[in-house]
Short mmCIF file of C-alpha atoms in Angstrom, two decimals:
data_model
loop_
_atom_site.label_atom_id
_atom_site.label_comp_id
_atom_site.label_asym_id
_atom_site.label_seq_id
_atom_site.Cartn_x
_atom_site.Cartn_y
_atom_site.Cartn_z
CA UNK A 68 -2.12 3.71 3.62
CA UNK A 69 -3.48 6.76 1.84
CA UNK A 70 -2.72 8.87 -1.17
CA UNK A 71 -3.14 12.66 -0.96
CA UNK A 72 -4.16 14.63 -3.99
CA UNK A 73 -4.56 18.18 -2.71
CA UNK A 74 -5.50 20.30 0.27
CA UNK A 75 -9.26 20.45 0.49
CA UNK A 76 -11.53 23.43 0.79
CA UNK A 77 -13.98 23.28 3.67
CA UNK A 78 -16.40 20.43 2.95
CA UNK A 79 -19.21 18.97 5.06
CA UNK A 80 -17.83 16.66 7.74
CA UNK A 81 -18.74 13.00 7.76
CA UNK A 82 -18.60 10.87 10.87
CA UNK A 83 -17.34 7.69 9.24
CA UNK A 84 -15.37 6.68 6.17
CA UNK A 85 -14.90 3.32 4.54
CA UNK A 86 -12.22 1.68 2.46
CA UNK A 87 -12.18 2.42 -1.27
CA UNK A 88 -13.75 5.85 -1.11
CA UNK A 89 -12.60 9.47 -1.09
CA UNK A 90 -12.52 11.36 2.19
CA UNK A 91 -11.43 14.72 3.56
CA UNK A 92 -9.27 14.05 6.61
CA UNK A 93 -7.41 16.34 9.01
CA UNK A 94 -3.66 16.07 9.65
CA UNK A 95 -3.18 15.48 13.39
CA UNK A 96 0.53 14.57 13.56
CA UNK A 97 3.70 14.67 11.48
CA UNK A 98 6.34 11.99 12.04
CA UNK A 99 9.49 10.74 10.29
CA UNK A 100 7.48 8.31 8.14
CA UNK A 101 4.65 10.62 7.16
CA UNK A 102 1.51 12.42 8.27
CA UNK A 103 -1.17 10.90 10.45
CA UNK A 104 -4.79 11.71 9.62
CA UNK A 105 -7.79 11.59 11.92
CA UNK A 106 -10.30 9.04 10.67
CA UNK A 107 -13.10 10.12 13.07
CA UNK A 108 -14.59 6.99 14.64
CA UNK A 109 -11.58 4.74 14.09
CA UNK A 110 -9.35 3.83 17.02
CA UNK A 111 -6.11 4.66 15.18
CA UNK A 112 -5.09 7.55 12.97
CA UNK A 113 -4.28 6.70 9.35
CA UNK A 114 -0.77 7.00 7.98
CA UNK A 115 -0.16 9.04 4.86
CA UNK A 116 3.48 8.23 3.95
CA UNK A 117 5.63 11.05 2.61
CA UNK A 118 6.13 9.21 -0.70
CA UNK A 119 2.33 9.33 -1.25
CA UNK A 120 2.12 13.11 -0.64
CA UNK A 121 2.39 15.59 -3.48
CA UNK A 122 2.54 18.69 -1.27
CA UNK A 123 3.88 19.74 2.12
CA UNK A 124 1.33 19.19 4.86
CA UNK A 125 1.02 20.85 8.25
CA UNK A 126 -0.91 19.86 11.36
CA UNK A 127 -4.50 21.06 10.98
CA UNK A 128 -4.54 20.82 7.18
CA UNK A 129 -7.48 19.01 5.63
CA UNK A 130 -6.64 16.85 2.63
CA UNK A 131 -8.66 14.95 0.09
CA UNK A 132 -7.46 11.34 0.09
CA UNK A 133 -8.50 8.04 -1.39
CA UNK A 134 -8.71 5.49 1.41
CA UNK A 135 -7.49 2.01 0.53
CA UNK A 136 -5.73 -0.89 2.20
CA UNK A 137 -2.26 -1.62 0.86
CA UNK A 138 -0.45 -4.97 0.90
CA UNK A 139 0.79 -4.33 4.45
CA UNK A 140 -2.73 -3.83 5.76
#
């Protein structure tokens, strides 16, 4: 799970992100439970639950997030 702080300005793209670091990720889908963010080389998109968002996101937005694994994995 992720926590969004704000929409990011254009930053250099990175190919890979790891747990416990900040990343700028693109919103690729919006569902009932939250936004899904593209994590580049990962097989699955990452969920950003609505209760962890502090602003309304739209598909294509880039957001600065802190990537961490929650208790659910």
